Amino acid sequence: MSWSDPYAQAQDQNRTLADARFLALARQSAEVFWLLKPTGDLAEASASWQIFTGQSSHQALGQGWLKAVHPADHVQLQTMLQQVVREAQTGSCTCNLFQAAGKTHRIQLRAIPVQMNDGKVCEIIMCAKDLTKQAETGQMDEAQIQLALKASQVGMWDRDLRTNQLVWTDQCRALFGLPPGSAITYMRFLAALHPDDRARVALICEQSLANHTEFHTEYRTIWPDGSVHWVAGRAQGIYDAQNKPLRLIGATMDVTDLKQIEEALVESEGRFRRFIESNIIGITFDDLEGNIHEANDAFLTLVGYTRAELEAGQLQWTTLTAPEWRKQNADAVQELQMTGSFSPMETEYISKEGHRVPALVGGTLFHRFDLSNLGMCFIVDLTARKAVELQKDLFLGMTGHELKTPLTALKGTLQLLQRQAGRLNSSVTFRSPEEQGFLHDLAQRLATALRQVDIQTRLINELLDISRITANSLELSLSRDNLVAIVCETLEDLRLIAPERMLVFSPPEEPTIPVLVDRDRISQVLTNYVTNALRYAPAHEPISLGIALREQMVYVWVQDRGPGLSEEAQQHIWQRFHRVKGIPVQQPGSEKGLGLGLYICQMLIAQHGGQVGVQSTPGKGSTFWFTLPLVS
């Protein structure tokens, strides 16, 4: 598996910052400054170039900048540039440059190559000093140079290789923790280096001088107070006519903060890599088009593919995802682009062998240094949990069937006793008070027993519905029907169950609203909504029902004036076995159920092609609703 290397990235950042500072220093020190491509075409015409020559950026494009150079100097200048590109060494020459006013100025020109990691020259920095102006006005004084170097936070140094004499700027001394003006020798410099870095720095210096290459490295220094600091050094050798090195001129800057960041990145990357390779969960890095670029072994095992197939680009989450879940995945991608992450969701993958693999997936955007973004996904295998849930639902279904049979017989027996007690009560005109009290008490107890049987039957029916939903065996008996009639009939049945409560229906203007539904199932949903409202709303408050048309859908709602639901409660009430806590039951005898009713309502309405929802404010009641598609 190939993972991004934070150490290399931090190194690149250090080099980029060093190059930027070096470039800023070149701009500061050069009177005229411009950038060329290796072909000699213009890469950038600086403001100093445009002011000095009077050329615009457009006029200087390509080889246009050469028009500002005296024709007699063209061959010399182009020969020097070719040598700079070929040897990747700084070149210099003296030539004449036309000023904006038409006057020719003699300039000292230095061409500094900028190399890529592979050694190829990608750009040439052209720095020119106006010799004519210097002859007229004199050189920049030492105070100005020191101020410029201090502002750039770059320390400059010059080492005479023949005498080993070393000259530092005060800014360079500050980078080694030394006071301004303190004596500097080459031996003092070596002593200030960290012992583990001395041999390496000396070797790199020797190799750069021998190969005529630029010296560039990072090393640690130990200040007089014992603290350790990181610096980055760059240097260039100066040679005589026999290519013997005479001097080494360089620049140094502090990179301690960058190294600390780099070390923190390395440590963080190490922890993250260990987490990924622990294979506790599946982890992938995907682009937004669906290609999986990287994945750990846990994910590959989950879907049954090999690492070779991954590296060959054969894995796409768009094709791995089961068809019915792809719309949800597309929504997750939109959420990822808008917010930077997407909420955990259940999905199903199709393994290489064709098996369905249930999983829980969450993800976040992962920003890379090449500026492209990947989605970093965390995948939890739900196979074992789904198997347990299936077994549980099958057990509940079997248990429900076994319990329903004796309850049916018990209900029949109780109803028979209730009828016989009623006939007995009406057949005898005169009874003693004890007999009348017994018969009255018997009637109440039989009614209570029947109500408890109905409650148990409802709970068992919910368990059976859950079992059918889980096994995908819940069948609907669909037929064209009038929704207004279904609501009215259900409401009348509910009034018989709770005659003391006020149920208010707001019928639509249309007496007939055609829908394709299972009549009993829609009545079941409506009954559940109203029963919940009766259970939690105060007895003196009415329960309102209504129907409204909205485009191609019909909207049915049940409103109460109960305690209402919090935002958190509204997010969980449609889940299986969820029961709202902390809300007292208002209707006596309406014990709480198993927490399955609203979940079943949601599943039933979904199979009808509709949706469910709730609008609620704590202390101001709730409105539960569902929609159904209209039929023509």
JSON list of C-alpha atoms in Angstrom, two decimals, residues 19 26 35 117 126 150 211 233-234 251 282 295 313 350 374 387 396 425 429 433 437 528 555 565 604 607 623:
[
{"chain": "A", "resi": 19, "resn": "ASP", "atom": "CA", "xyz": [13.29, 29.08, -2.60]},
{"chain": "A", "resi": 26, "resn": "ALA", "atom": "CA", "xyz": [17.30, 38.15, -5.22]},
{"chain": "A", "resi": 35, "resn": "LEU", "atom": "CA", "xyz": [12.66, 35.18, -14.97]},
{"chain": "A", "resi": 117, "resn": "ASN", "atom": "CA", "xyz": [14.55, 17.36, -7.70]},
{"chain": "A", "resi": 126, "resn": "MET", "atom": "CA", "xyz": [18.13, 36.94, -14.11]},
{"chain": "A", "resi": 150, "resn": "LYS", "atom": "CA", "xyz": [17.64, 41.35, 8.60]},
{"chain": "A", "resi": 211, "resn": "ASN", "atom": "CA", "xyz": [30.82, 18.34, -8.44]},
{"chain": "A", "resi": 233, "resn": "GLY", "atom": "CA", "xyz": [21.77, 26.29, 4.40]},
{"chain": "A", "resi": 234, "resn": "ARG", "atom": "CA", "xyz": [22.36, 26.99, 0.71]},
{"chain": "A", "resi": 251, "resn": "ALA", "atom": "CA", "xyz": [22.73, 31.85, 2.99]},
{"chain": "A", "resi": 282, "resn": "GLY", "atom": "CA", "xyz": [-12.33, -1.01, 6.56]},
{"chain": "A", "resi": 295, "resn": "ALA", "atom": "CA", "xyz": [-7.87, 0.60, 0.81]},
{"chain": "A", "resi": 313, "resn": "GLY", "atom": "CA", "xyz": [-8.00, 0.38, -10.82]},
{"chain": "A", "resi": 350, "resn": "ILE", "atom": "CA", "xyz": [-21.79, -6.60, -3.82]},
{"chain": "A", "resi": 374, "resn": "LEU", "atom": "CA", "xyz": [-10.35, 12.34, -1.76]},
{"chain": "A", "resi": 387, "resn": "ALA", "atom": "CA", "xyz": [-27.55, -12.10, 11.07]},
{"chain": "A", "resi": 396, "resn": "LEU", "atom": "CA", "xyz": [-40.17, -12.93, 17.46]},
{"chain": "A", "resi": 425, "resn": "ASN", "atom": "CA", "xyz": [-78.38, -9.90, 34.25]},
{"chain": "A", "resi": 429, "resn": "THR", "atom": "CA", "xyz": [-85.86, -8.85, 37.49]},
{"chain": "A", "resi": 433, "resn": "PRO", "atom": "CA", "xyz": [-77.92, -6.20, 46.38]},
{"chain": "A", "resi": 437, "resn": "GLY", "atom": "CA", "xyz": [-72.92, -6.07, 42.96]},
{"chain": "A", "resi": 528, "resn": "ASN", "atom": "CA", "xyz": [-51.41, 4.32, 15.58]},
{"chain": "A", "resi": 555, "resn": "TYR", "atom": "CA", "xyz": [-51.26, 14.80, 3.01]},
{"chain": "A", "resi": 565, "resn": "LEU", "atom": "CA", "xyz": [-40.98, 16.35, 21.27]},
{"chain": "A", "resi": 604, "resn": "LEU", "atom": "CA", "xyz": [-46.04, 0.58, 5.53]},
{"chain": "A", "resi": 607, "resn": "GLN", "atom": "CA", "xyz": [-44.32, 0.48, 0.60]},
{"chain": "A", "resi": 623, "resn": "THR", "atom": "CA", "xyz": [-48.34, 16.93, 14.33]}
]
